Coordinates of C-alpha atoms in Angstrom, one line a residue:
M1109 CA -15.0 18.2 7.2
P1110 CA -16.3 20.6 4.6
F1111 CA -16.2 19.7 0.9
L1112 CA -13.4 21.6 -0.9
I1113 CA -12.6 22.2 -4.5
C1114 CA -9.7 24.4 -5.5
V1115 CA -10.1 26.3 -8.8
G1116 CA -7.4 28.9 -9.6
L1117 CA -7.3 31.5 -6.8
F1118 CA -10.6 30.5 -5.4
T1119 CA -11.7 27.6 -3.1
I1120 CA -15.3 26.3 -3.5
T1121 CA -16.7 25.0 -0.2
L1122 CA -20.2 23.8 0.8
S1123 CA -20.6 27.1 2.6
G1124 CA -19.8 29.2 -0.4
L1125 CA -16.9 30.7 -2.4
S1126 CA -13.7 31.9 -0.6
F1127 CA -10.5 33.5 -1.8
R1128 CA -7.4 31.3 -1.6
S1129 CA -4.2 32.7 -0.2
V1130 CA -1.7 33.7 -2.9
N1131 CA 1.0 31.9 -0.9
A1132 CA -0.7 28.5 -1.1
E1133 CA 1.4 25.9 -2.8
P1134 CA 0.1 23.4 -5.3
I1135 CA 0.0 19.7 -4.6
V1136 CA 1.9 17.5 -7.1
I1137 CA 0.4 14.1 -7.8
L1138 CA 2.7 11.7 -9.8
E1139 CA 1.2 9.0 -12.0
Y1140 CA 3.2 6.3 -13.5
P1141 CA 2.2 4.4 -16.6
G1142 CA 1.0 0.9 -16.0
A1143 CA 0.7 1.5 -12.3
E1144 CA -2.5 0.1 -10.7
M1145 CA -4.0 1.2 -7.5
V1146 CA -3.6 -1.6 -4.9
I1147 CA -5.0 -1.2 -1.4
D1148 CA -3.6 -3.3 1.4
G1149 CA -6.1 -5.5 3.0
D1150 CA -6.1 -8.5 5.3
G1151 CA -4.6 -10.6 2.5
A1152 CA -6.6 -13.7 3.2
M1153 CA -7.4 -14.4 -0.5
H1154 CA -4.0 -13.2 -1.8
P1155 CA -2.1 -15.9 -3.8
F1156 CA 1.1 -15.4 -1.8
R1157 CA -0.8 -16.0 1.4
L1158 CA -3.0 -18.8 0.2
D1159 CA 0.0 -20.9 -0.9
P1160 CA 3.3 -20.2 1.0
D1161 CA 5.2 -21.8 -1.9
Y1162 CA 3.6 -19.6 -4.6
S1163 CA 6.2 -17.7 -6.6
T1164 CA 6.1 -16.1 -10.0
H1165 CA 8.2 -14.2 -12.6
H1166 CA 7.9 -10.7 -14.0
K1167 CA 9.7 -9.1 -16.9
V1168 CA 10.8 -5.6 -16.1
M1169 CA 9.4 -3.0 -18.5
Q1170 CA 11.0 0.4 -19.3
N1171 CA 10.3 3.1 -16.6
E1172 CA 9.1 0.5 -14.1
T1173 CA 10.3 0.6 -10.5
L1174 CA 10.6 -2.1 -7.9
S1175 CA 8.0 -0.4 -5.8
H1176 CA 5.5 -0.7 -8.6
I1177 CA 6.3 -4.3 -9.1
I1178 CA 5.9 -5.0 -5.3
A1179 CA 2.6 -3.1 -5.2
N1180 CA 1.2 -5.0 -8.2
Y1181 CA 2.2 -8.5 -7.0
Y1182 CA 2.4 -8.3 -3.2
G1183 CA 0.0 -5.4 -2.6
G1184 CA -2.8 -6.6 -0.3
S1185 CA -0.9 -9.6 0.9
G1186 CA -0.2 -8.0 4.3
M1187 CA 3.6 -8.8 3.9
D1188 CA 6.1 -6.2 4.9
K1189 CA 7.2 -4.4 1.8
A1190 CA 10.8 -3.8 3.1
F1191 CA 11.4 -7.6 3.6
V1192 CA 9.9 -8.3 0.2
Q1193 CA 12.1 -5.7 -1.4
M1194 CA 15.2 -7.1 0.3
A1195 CA 14.3 -10.7 -0.8
I1196 CA 13.7 -9.7 -4.4
V1197 CA 17.0 -7.9 -4.6
K1198 CA 18.9 -10.7 -2.9
R1199 CA 17.2 -13.3 -5.2
N1200 CA 17.8 -11.3 -8.4
R1201 CA 21.2 -9.6 -7.9
T1202 CA 21.9 -9.3 -11.7
A1203 CA 18.8 -7.3 -12.3
F1204 CA 20.0 -4.5 -10.1
V1205 CA 23.0 -2.1 -10.3
R1206 CA 25.3 -3.1 -7.4
A1207 CA 22.3 -4.7 -5.5
N1208 CA 20.7 -1.2 -5.2
P1209 CA 16.8 -1.5 -5.4
N1210 CA 16.6 2.0 -6.9
Y1211 CA 18.5 0.9 -10.0
L1212 CA 16.6 -1.8 -11.9
Y1213 CA 17.6 -2.9 -15.4
A1214 CA 14.7 -3.0 -17.9
G1215 CA 14.2 -6.2 -19.8
K1216 CA 15.4 -8.4 -16.9
S1217 CA 13.2 -11.3 -15.7
L1218 CA 12.6 -11.1 -11.9
H1219 CA 11.9 -14.1 -9.8
L1220 CA 9.3 -13.0 -7.2
P1221 CA 9.9 -15.2 -4.2
S1222 CA 7.3 -17.1 -2.3
L1223 CA 6.6 -16.6 1.4
N1224 CA 8.7 -19.6 2.3
E1225 CA 11.6 -18.4 0.2
I1226 CA 11.5 -15.1 1.9
R1227 CA 11.3 -16.8 5.3
A1228 CA 14.3 -19.0 4.4
M1229 CA 16.3 -15.9 3.5
L1230 CA 15.5 -14.2 6.9
V1231 CA 15.8 -17.2 9.2
R1232 CA 18.8 -19.5 8.9
D1233 CA 18.5 -23.2 10.0
T1234 CA 20.9 -23.4 12.9
K1235 CA 20.7 -27.2 13.2
S1236 CA 22.1 -28.0 9.7
T1237 CA 24.7 -25.3 9.8
K1238 CA 27.8 -26.4 11.6
N1239 CA 30.4 -23.8 12.5
P1240 CA 33.7 -25.6 12.1
E1241 CA 36.4 -24.6 14.6
P1242 CA 38.4 -21.9 12.9
K1243 CA 42.0 -22.7 12.1
R1244 CA 44.3 -21.0 14.6
D1245 CA 47.3 -19.1 13.3
N1246 CA 49.7 -16.6 14.8
R1247 CA 47.4 -13.6 14.1
E1248 CA 45.6 -14.3 17.3
E1249 CA 48.8 -14.3 19.4
I1250 CA 50.4 -11.4 21.1
F1251 CA 54.2 -11.1 20.7
F1252 CA 56.5 -8.8 22.7
F1253 CA 59.8 -7.7 21.2
G1254 CA 62.6 -5.9 22.9
S1255 CA 64.3 -6.2 26.2

């Protein structure tokens, strides 16, 4: 693939200078303050993988999102970010508006759950949970009225 640099209306390539199309649209790159670049790896040396009971806390700063918090703490662990997000919201209901992960209160302290805590939220122990026989009432009966 040729080396490209876009400057104004021109594109500089290894083969020379070429004119860019006027219809070309710019690319927008968003940077968030305090965000660190975390690249997912195999996660063998990640603290959440080394110790399945490892958990920590994080105080939410202004303009910080749950995605950034997950990337900073769980990035590179190999854990599914959707499950981690669900577990954080479930564990910290008062830190979110109506349990919505997109609306996070600044100043709240989040408990970032361990691998075992997340596993316990996803998998219920069927042996210890007894389903008592539901009390029967007349709502389950069918009644016929008339002649």
